[in-house]
Coordinates of C-alpha atoms in Angstrom, one line a residue:
X1 CA 28.0 -23.6 14.6
X2 CA 27.8 -27.0 13.0
X3 CA 25.5 -27.0 9.6
X4 CA 22.2 -28.1 10.6
X5 CA 21.0 -30.4 7.8
X6 CA 17.8 -31.8 9.9
X7 CA 15.3 -29.7 11.7
X8 CA 12.2 -31.0 13.6
X9 CA 9.0 -29.0 15.4
X10 CA 7.5 -30.3 18.4
X11 CA 4.2 -28.6 18.0
X12 CA 1.8 -27.9 15.3
X13 CA -0.7 -25.0 15.7
X14 CA -0.1 -21.4 13.6
X15 CA 3.7 -21.1 15.4
X16 CA 4.8 -24.4 14.7
X17 CA 3.3 -24.3 10.9
X18 CA 4.9 -20.4 10.3
X19 CA 8.0 -22.3 11.0
X20 CA 7.6 -24.7 8.8
X21 CA 6.6 -22.7 5.5
X22 CA 8.9 -20.3 6.0
X23 CA 12.2 -22.9 6.6
X24 CA 10.6 -24.9 3.6
X25 CA 10.7 -21.9 1.8
X26 CA 14.4 -20.2 2.6
X27 CA 16.2 -23.6 3.6
X28 CA 15.3 -25.9 0.5
X29 CA 18.2 -28.6 1.3
X30 CA 17.0 -28.6 5.1
X31 CA 14.6 -32.0 6.3
X32 CA 12.2 -30.4 8.5
X33 CA 9.4 -33.1 10.3
X34 CA 6.7 -31.4 12.3
X35 CA 5.2 -33.6 15.3
X36 CA 1.5 -32.3 16.3
X37 CA -0.4 -34.2 18.7
X38 CA -4.4 -34.4 17.9
X39 CA -4.6 -34.7 21.5
X40 CA -3.4 -31.7 22.4
X41 CA -5.9 -28.6 21.3
X42 CA -4.7 -25.5 19.3
X43 CA -4.5 -22.3 21.6
X44 CA -5.9 -19.4 19.3
X45 CA -6.4 -15.8 21.1
X46 CA -7.2 -12.6 19.5
X47 CA -6.9 -13.4 15.7
X48 CA -5.3 -10.2 14.9
X49 CA -2.1 -9.2 13.2
X50 CA 0.5 -6.1 13.0
X51 CA 1.4 -5.5 9.1
X52 CA 4.5 -8.3 10.0
X53 CA 2.0 -11.0 8.5
X54 CA 1.6 -8.8 5.3
X55 CA 5.6 -9.1 4.9
X56 CA 5.5 -12.3 6.0
X57 CA 3.3 -14.2 3.5
X58 CA 5.3 -11.7 0.9
X59 CA 8.7 -13.7 2.2
X60 CA 6.6 -17.0 1.4
X61 CA 5.9 -15.7 -2.3
X62 CA 2.3 -16.0 -1.4
X63 CA -0.1 -13.5 -3.0
X64 CA -3.6 -12.3 -0.6
X65 CA -6.0 -14.2 -2.7
X66 CA -4.0 -17.6 -1.8
X67 CA -4.6 -17.5 1.9
X68 CA -7.3 -14.8 3.0
X69 CA -10.1 -16.6 1.3
X70 CA -9.0 -19.6 3.1
X71 CA -8.9 -18.4 6.5
X72 CA -12.2 -16.2 6.6
X73 CA -9.7 -13.4 6.8
X74 CA -10.3 -9.4 6.1
X75 CA -8.4 -6.3 6.8
X76 CA -7.0 -4.7 9.7
X77 CA -6.2 -1.2 9.6
X78 CA -5.6 -0.5 13.1
X79 CA -6.9 -0.5 16.9
X80 CA -9.9 1.5 18.5
X81 CA -9.6 1.5 21.9
X82 CA -12.7 2.6 23.9
X83 CA -13.4 4.0 27.7
X84 CA -9.9 3.3 28.8
X85 CA -10.5 6.8 30.4
X86 CA -13.8 5.2 32.0
X87 CA -15.4 8.6 30.4
X88 CA -17.2 6.6 27.4
X89 CA -14.2 8.3 25.1
X90 CA -12.6 6.5 22.6
X91 CA -8.6 6.7 20.5
X92 CA -7.7 4.7 17.1
X93 CA -4.2 3.5 17.0
X94 CA -3.7 3.3 13.2
X95 CA -0.8 1.3 11.5
X96 CA 1.9 4.1 10.6
X97 CA 2.8 4.4 7.1
X98 CA 4.8 6.5 4.5
X99 CA 2.0 8.3 2.9
X100 CA 1.7 9.8 6.8
X101 CA 4.9 11.2 7.1
X102 CA 3.2 15.4 7.1
X103 CA -0.3 14.4 7.9
X104 CA 1.2 13.2 10.7
X105 CA 3.3 15.8 12.3
X106 CA 0.4 18.1 12.3
X107 CA -0.8 15.9 15.3
X108 CA 2.7 15.6 16.6
X109 CA 2.6 19.5 17.1
X110 CA -0.7 19.5 18.5
X111 CA -0.2 16.7 20.8
X112 CA 3.2 18.4 22.2
X113 CA 1.1 21.6 22.4
X114 CA -1.5 19.5 24.8
X115 CA 0.8 18.5 27.4
X116 CA 3.0 22.0 27.5
X117 CA -0.7 23.6 28.6
X118 CA -3.4 24.2 25.4
X119 CA -6.9 23.6 26.0
X120 CA -6.9 22.0 22.5
X121 CA -7.7 18.1 22.5
X122 CA -7.1 16.7 18.9
X123 CA -6.9 12.7 17.8
X124 CA -4.8 10.9 16.6
X125 CA -7.6 9.6 14.3
X126 CA -7.5 12.9 11.8
X127 CA -3.8 12.7 10.6
X128 CA -3.1 9.1 9.5
X129 CA -4.9 7.7 6.6
X130 CA -5.4 4.1 8.2
X131 CA -7.3 5.7 10.6
X132 CA -9.2 7.5 7.9
X133 CA -9.9 4.2 6.2
X134 CA -10.3 2.8 9.6
X135 CA -13.5 5.3 10.1
X136 CA -15.2 4.7 6.7
X137 CA -14.8 1.0 6.6
X138 CA -12.5 0.8 4.0
X139 CA -10.0 -1.7 3.0
X140 CA -6.3 -0.7 3.4
X141 CA -6.0 -1.7 -0.4
X142 CA -5.0 0.9 -3.0
X143 CA -7.6 0.0 -6.2
X144 CA -5.3 2.8 -7.6
X145 CA -1.4 2.5 -7.2
X146 CA 0.0 5.4 -4.5
X147 CA 3.2 7.1 -4.2
X148 CA 4.5 5.1 -1.2
X149 CA 3.9 1.4 0.4
X150 CA 0.7 1.2 3.0
X151 CA 1.1 -1.6 5.8
X152 CA -1.2 -2.8 7.7
X153 CA -2.4 -6.3 9.3
X154 CA -5.3 -9.0 9.2
X155 CA -7.9 -10.7 11.6
X156 CA -8.2 -14.6 10.9
X157 CA -9.1 -17.5 11.9
X158 CA -6.3 -19.5 13.5
X159 CA -7.1 -22.4 13.2
X160 CA -8.0 -22.3 9.7
X161 CA -4.5 -20.0 9.0
X162 CA -2.5 -23.5 10.7
X163 CA -4.4 -25.7 8.6
X164 CA -3.6 -23.4 5.2
X165 CA 0.1 -23.1 6.5
X166 CA 0.2 -26.7 7.2
X167 CA -0.9 -27.3 3.2
X168 CA 1.6 -25.3 1.8
X169 CA 4.5 -26.3 4.3
X170 CA 3.4 -30.4 3.0
X171 CA 3.6 -29.1 -0.8
X172 CA 7.1 -28.2 -0.1
X173 CA 8.9 -31.7 1.4
X174 CA 7.5 -30.9 5.0
X175 CA 7.6 -34.8 6.7
X176 CA 4.4 -34.7 8.7
X177 CA 3.9 -37.1 12.3
X178 CA 0.7 -37.0 14.1
X179 CA 1.5 -38.2 17.5
X180 CA 2.1 -37.1 20.6
X181 CA 5.8 -37.0 22.6
X182 CA 6.1 -39.5 25.8
X183 CA 9.8 -38.8 25.7
X184 CA 13.0 -36.9 25.7
X185 CA 16.2 -38.1 25.4
X186 CA 18.8 -35.5 26.2
X187 CA 22.1 -35.1 27.5
X188 CA 23.4 -31.8 29.2
X189 CA 22.3 -29.0 26.5
X190 CA 21.4 -31.2 23.9
X191 CA 17.9 -32.8 22.7
X192 CA 19.3 -36.2 21.5
X193 CA 15.6 -37.7 20.6
X194 CA 12.0 -37.5 20.6
X195 CA 10.1 -40.9 21.9
X196 CA 6.7 -41.4 20.5
X197 CA 3.9 -42.8 22.4
X198 CA 4.0 -45.6 19.5
X199 CA 7.8 -46.1 20.6
X200 CA 9.5 -44.5 17.5
X201 CA 12.3 -42.2 18.0
X202 CA 12.5 -38.9 16.2
X203 CA 16.4 -37.6 15.7
X204 CA 17.1 -34.3 14.3
X205 CA 20.4 -31.9 14.3
X206 CA 18.2 -29.4 15.7
X207 CA 14.9 -28.6 17.6
X208 CA 11.9 -26.2 17.8
X209 CA 10.1 -26.1 20.4
X210 CA 6.4 -24.9 19.6
X211 CA 4.5 -26.7 22.0
X212 CA 2.4 -23.7 23.4
X213 CA 2.5 -22.9 27.6
X214 CA 3.8 -26.7 28.0
X215 CA 7.4 -25.6 26.4
X216 CA 8.4 -29.5 26.7
X217 CA 12.0 -28.8 25.3
X218 CA 13.0 -25.7 26.0
X219 CA 11.9 -25.4 30.2
X220 CA 11.1 -28.9 31.1
X221 CA 13.7 -30.6 29.8
X222 CA 16.9 -27.9 29.2
X223 CA 15.0 -26.3 32.4
X224 CA 15.8 -22.9 31.0
X225 CA 14.2 -20.3 33.4
X226 CA 10.6 -18.3 32.9
X227 CA 10.3 -15.1 33.5
X228 CA 7.0 -13.9 34.8
X229 CA 5.2 -11.0 34.5
X230 CA 2.3 -11.5 36.9
X231 CA 3.9 -8.8 39.3
X232 CA 3.1 -6.0 36.5
X233 CA 0.7 -7.5 33.5
X234 CA -2.5 -8.6 35.9
X235 CA -4.4 -10.3 33.4
X236 CA -4.0 -14.3 33.0
X237 CA -7.3 -15.5 31.8
X238 CA -9.4 -14.7 28.6
X239 CA -13.0 -16.5 27.8
X240 CA -13.8 -16.3 23.7
X241 CA -17.2 -16.6 22.1
X242 CA -18.1 -16.1 18.1
X243 CA -20.5 -14.3 17.0
X244 CA -22.8 -12.9 14.3
X245 CA -21.2 -11.3 11.4
X246 CA -20.9 -7.1 11.5
X247 CA -22.6 -5.1 8.4
X248 CA -21.4 -3.2 7.3
X249 CA -17.5 -5.1 8.1
X250 CA -15.1 -3.0 9.8
X251 CA -11.1 -2.8 8.6
X252 CA -10.5 -2.9 12.1
X253 CA -10.2 -4.1 15.9
X254 CA -12.2 -2.9 19.0
X255 CA -9.9 -3.4 22.7
X256 CA -12.8 -2.1 24.9
X257 CA -11.8 -1.6 28.6
X258 CA -14.1 -3.6 31.1
X259 CA -14.2 -4.1 35.2
X260 CA -11.9 -6.2 35.2
X261 CA -9.6 -6.2 32.2
X262 CA -10.6 -5.6 28.3
X263 CA -12.6 -7.2 25.6
X264 CA -12.0 -7.1 21.7
X265 CA -13.9 -7.5 18.9
X266 CA -12.1 -9.1 15.7
X267 CA -14.5 -8.7 12.5
X268 CA -13.4 -11.8 10.1
X269 CA -15.4 -12.3 6.9
X270 CA -18.1 -15.2 8.2
X271 CA -18.4 -14.1 12.3
X272 CA -16.8 -11.8 14.4
X273 CA -14.6 -12.6 17.0
X274 CA -15.6 -11.7 20.9
X275 CA -12.8 -12.3 24.1
X276 CA -12.3 -10.8 27.6
X277 CA -8.7 -10.6 28.9
X278 CA -8.8 -10.5 32.8
X279 CA -7.1 -10.9 35.3
X280 CA -8.5 -14.3 37.6
X281 CA -7.7 -12.1 40.8
X282 CA -10.3 -9.8 40.6
X283 CA -13.2 -11.9 39.0
X284 CA -13.9 -15.7 38.2
X285 CA -14.5 -17.5 34.7
X286 CA -18.3 -17.3 35.5
X287 CA -18.0 -13.7 35.9
X288 CA -16.0 -12.6 33.1
X289 CA -18.3 -14.8 30.9
X290 CA -21.6 -12.9 32.2
X291 CA -19.9 -9.6 31.4
X292 CA -18.3 -10.7 28.1
X293 CA -22.0 -12.1 26.9
X294 CA -23.9 -8.7 28.5
X295 CA -21.6 -6.4 26.6
X296 CA -21.5 -8.0 23.3
X297 CA -25.0 -9.2 23.7
X298 CA -24.0 -12.7 23.1
X299 CA -26.8 -14.8 24.2
X300 CA -25.7 -17.7 22.3
X301 CA -22.3 -19.6 21.1
X302 CA -20.3 -21.6 23.0
X303 CA -17.4 -20.0 25.9
X304 CA -13.7 -20.9 25.5
X305 CA -11.8 -20.7 28.6
X306 CA -8.0 -20.1 29.0
X307 CA -5.4 -19.5 31.1
X308 CA -2.3 -17.5 30.3
X309 CA 1.2 -18.2 31.1
X310 CA 2.5 -14.5 30.8
X311 CA 6.1 -14.0 30.9
X312 CA 8.9 -14.9 28.5
X313 CA 11.4 -17.7 28.8
X314 CA 15.2 -16.1 29.9
X315 CA 16.4 -17.3 26.7
X316 CA 14.5 -18.7 23.7
X317 CA 17.7 -20.9 22.3
X318 CA 19.3 -23.2 24.5
X319 CA 21.7 -26.3 22.8
X320 CA 20.1 -27.3 19.8
X321 CA 16.3 -26.2 20.8
X322 CA 15.0 -23.0 19.6
X323 CA 11.5 -21.6 21.9
X324 CA 8.9 -19.8 19.4
X325 CA 5.3 -19.0 19.9
X326 CA 3.6 -19.8 23.2
X327 CA 6.7 -22.0 24.2
X328 CA 8.7 -18.5 23.9
X329 CA 6.6 -16.0 25.4
X330 CA 3.4 -14.6 26.0
X331 CA 1.7 -11.2 26.6
X332 CA -1.8 -10.4 26.3
X333 CA -2.7 -9.4 22.9
X334 CA -3.7 -6.1 23.4
X335 CA -1.4 -5.0 20.9
X336 CA -1.8 -8.5 18.4
X337 CA 2.1 -8.9 18.5
X338 CA 2.0 -12.9 19.2
X339 CA 2.1 -13.6 15.4
X340 CA 4.5 -10.9 14.9
X341 CA 7.6 -11.9 17.9
X342 CA 7.0 -15.5 16.0
X343 CA 7.7 -13.7 12.6
X344 CA 10.2 -12.5 13.4
X345 CA 12.1 -15.0 15.6
X346 CA 11.4 -17.9 12.3
X347 CA 13.3 -15.0 10.7
X348 CA 16.2 -14.8 12.9
X349 CA 16.2 -18.7 13.1
X350 CA 16.7 -19.2 9.5
X351 CA 19.8 -16.7 9.6
X352 CA 21.3 -18.8 12.6
X353 CA 20.8 -21.5 10.3
X354 CA 22.3 -20.1 7.5
X355 CA 24.9 -18.8 10.0
X356 CA 24.5 -15.2 10.2
X357 CA 23.7 -15.2 13.4
X358 CA 24.9 -16.4 16.8
X359 CA 22.6 -17.6 19.6
X360 CA 23.9 -15.0 21.9
X361 CA 22.5 -12.2 19.7
X362 CA 19.3 -13.4 19.0
X363 CA 18.8 -14.4 22.8
X364 CA 19.3 -10.6 23.1
X365 CA 17.5 -9.5 20.6
X366 CA 14.3 -11.5 21.2
X367 CA 14.4 -10.2 24.7
X368 CA 14.3 -6.9 23.9
X369 CA 11.3 -7.6 21.4
X370 CA 9.6 -8.6 24.4
X371 CA 10.2 -6.7 26.6
X372 CA 9.7 -3.5 24.3
X373 CA 6.2 -4.8 23.5
X374 CA 5.6 -5.3 27.5
X375 CA 6.6 -2.1 28.2
X376 CA 4.0 -0.1 25.6
X377 CA 0.9 -2.4 26.4
X378 CA 1.6 -2.0 30.6
X379 CA 1.5 1.7 29.4
X380 CA -2.2 1.7 28.5
X381 CA -2.5 0.6 31.9
X382 CA -0.1 3.5 33.6
X383 CA -1.8 6.1 31.5
X384 CA -5.4 5.2 32.2
X385 CA -7.7 7.6 34.4
X386 CA -9.8 5.0 35.2
X387 CA -9.9 3.9 39.0
X388 CA -14.0 3.1 39.7
X389 CA -12.3 -0.9 41.0
X390 CA -10.0 -2.5 42.3
X391 CA -8.5 -4.0 39.4
X392 CA -8.1 -0.5 37.5
X393 CA -6.8 0.9 40.8
X394 CA -4.1 -2.5 41.2
X395 CA -3.4 -2.5 37.2
X396 CA -1.9 1.2 37.2
X397 CA 0.3 0.6 40.8
X398 CA 1.7 -2.4 38.9
X399 CA 2.2 -0.8 35.6
X400 CA 4.0 1.8 36.7
X401 CA 6.6 -0.5 38.9
X402 CA 8.1 -0.4 35.7
X403 CA 10.8 1.8 36.1
X404 CA 11.3 2.5 32.8
X405 CA 8.4 2.7 32.1
X406 CA 7.8 6.0 34.5
X407 CA 10.8 7.6 33.5
X408 CA 9.5 7.8 29.8
X409 CA 5.8 8.8 31.3
X410 CA 7.7 11.4 33.3
X411 CA 9.2 13.0 30.6
X412 CA 6.3 13.4 28.4
X413 CA 4.5 15.3 31.3
X414 CA 7.3 17.2 32.0
X415 CA 6.7 19.0 28.3
X416 CA 10.3 18.3 27.7
X417 CA 11.6 17.1 24.2
X418 CA 10.0 14.1 23.8
X419 CA 11.4 13.0 20.5
X420 CA 14.8 13.7 21.6
X421 CA 14.5 11.4 24.2
X422 CA 12.7 8.5 22.7
X423 CA 15.9 9.0 20.2
X424 CA 17.8 8.6 23.2
X425 CA 16.6 5.9 25.0
X426 CA 14.5 3.7 22.7
X427 CA 16.1 3.8 19.9
X428 CA 15.7 -0.3 19.8
X429 CA 12.0 0.0 21.2
X430 CA 9.6 -2.3 19.0
X431 CA 7.7 0.8 18.7
X432 CA 8.4 4.1 17.0
X433 CA 7.4 7.8 17.4
X434 CA 4.1 8.2 15.9
X435 CA 2.7 4.9 18.1
X436 CA 3.6 6.8 21.7
X437 CA 2.3 9.6 21.0
X438 CA -1.0 7.7 19.3
X439 CA -0.9 6.0 23.0
X440 CA 0.1 8.8 25.2
X441 CA -2.1 11.4 23.3
X442 CA -4.7 8.9 22.8
X443 CA -5.2 8.8 26.3
X444 CA -4.7 12.4 26.9
X445 CA -1.9 11.7 29.5
X446 CA -0.5 15.2 30.8
X447 CA 0.5 17.2 33.9
X448 CA -2.6 19.4 33.9
X449 CA -0.7 22.1 36.0
X450 CA 2.3 22.3 33.2
X451 CA 2.1 25.5 31.5
X452 CA 5.1 26.6 29.0
X453 CA 5.4 27.8 25.6
X454 CA 3.7 26.2 22.6
X455 CA 2.8 26.3 19.0
X456 CA -0.3 24.8 17.8
X457 CA -0.9 23.9 14.2
X458 CA -2.3 26.6 12.3
X459 CA -6.0 25.7 11.6
X460 CA -5.8 25.6 7.7
X461 CA -2.9 23.3 8.0
X462 CA -5.3 21.1 10.1
X463 CA -7.7 21.1 7.5
X464 CA -5.7 20.6 4.4
X465 CA -4.2 17.6 5.7
X466 CA -7.7 16.4 6.7
X467 CA -8.5 17.1 2.9
X468 CA -5.7 15.5 1.8
X469 CA -6.2 12.2 3.8
X470 CA -10.1 12.0 2.6
X471 CA -9.4 12.7 -0.8
X472 CA -6.9 9.7 -1.1
X473 CA -9.6 7.6 0.5
X474 CA -12.1 8.1 -2.0
X475 CA -10.5 7.9 -4.8
X476 CA -7.7 5.4 -4.2
X477 CA -9.6 2.9 -2.0
X478 CA -13.2 1.1 -1.4
X479 CA -15.2 -0.8 0.9
X480 CA -13.6 -3.2 3.1
X481 CA -16.4 -5.6 1.6
X482 CA -16.0 -4.9 -1.7
X483 CA -12.6 -5.4 -1.2
X484 CA -12.7 -8.6 0.0
X485 CA -15.2 -9.6 -2.6
X486 CA -12.8 -8.8 -5.7
X487 CA -10.5 -11.0 -3.5
X488 CA -13.0 -14.2 -3.5
X489 CA -13.3 -14.1 -7.2
X490 CA -9.5 -13.6 -8.1
X491 CA -9.2 -16.9 -6.3
X492 CA -12.4 -18.7 -8.0
X493 CA -11.1 -17.4 -11.4
X494 CA -7.3 -18.3 -10.3
X495 CA -8.3 -21.8 -9.0

């Protein structure tokens, strides 16, 4: 590939400005232009992240005090899944860290015992530090040093994060054009120029398509096929409403099962984000909004309705175009993976520009990443015991139509060596052993007729693991609200 000296990003929003900020930091000799239309609104569904955003910000060289207060950001230890089996029960999917290496093994033993016939039901939230912090509404920010790093995510205002990234980028020489692209000049698989509504042409060696679901460059111009996931992921719509701040402030997201999908509850510093992700084949936007308002007790607040294009491009790189964000792929935000995929894509783009990776390898890696996320999200529906509505019946059937997932679940139910199976068949999955155990054990997915010899963790070992995590949380961590106030003071002092 020839040396790229200039690059244009089509589209602002979180994805476009993440890309601009990262490349401005890591490709200082690259001329970067962002074209952003004020007439095209930003889409911000979710407002949550995985720990990848923590690493992304560290790679920008910024500290949490630099960006979190400006984005109303709070800390995230993981996700509560409520009523996914229709029994008003819940389980917690924590972010795993090296601090859990020993205590998590206790849960793995008990989860394996349960699927082999034990009557003892255990929960993942008892054996992971992040889960203990969530239960105590503590921030995952150690006040005293830990022997190993703790991974965590964030909740944030997506609009404010995009604005912060824009300011970061502009301060590092990124050119910003506020205009709409009226036409695209191209030859074969190469973009030649973008013509703005003013008639001005913008030419670059390389282009990043961050134009959202419109996918103007990668799909509409270069005609890369879009692979729809609609036959397996039924949720294609969402409605979002802002609500009042929760006190005391949780350090976790909630994903709560609903009649035709699920709703999120995301605690920010100044407000709470509420949303309902649903299937338009099973309910209307008006019914979905009414259900959300009733469930979340939201009498006021304007509702934002969204239609989601669920699937991925057959290739994220075509010619001199790289698609990121919604222009590349979208899976419902159940596991808050959108920014993780975007951030990872940008890191791969950086390696492409540095001629460390080829386009074919990047296309393959991103395809595997998105398909791995798709499988894990589908597993929530495939393992649900709910059959109380046509939606949940259809969602389970659709999820189980993914043969690879059916094979994984069959092996889990069989009582066989699941760890060995994962090592052999899911080596490159974005979800590692703890995530699968938390989901499958948390949902109590098993064959009730399976009766095999099993070893359950001794009671004194269970108690010791729980006591150890409680001691860590008491000695090293503080209330979520207190930690955020400390950030605010640090930011004010620095200013």
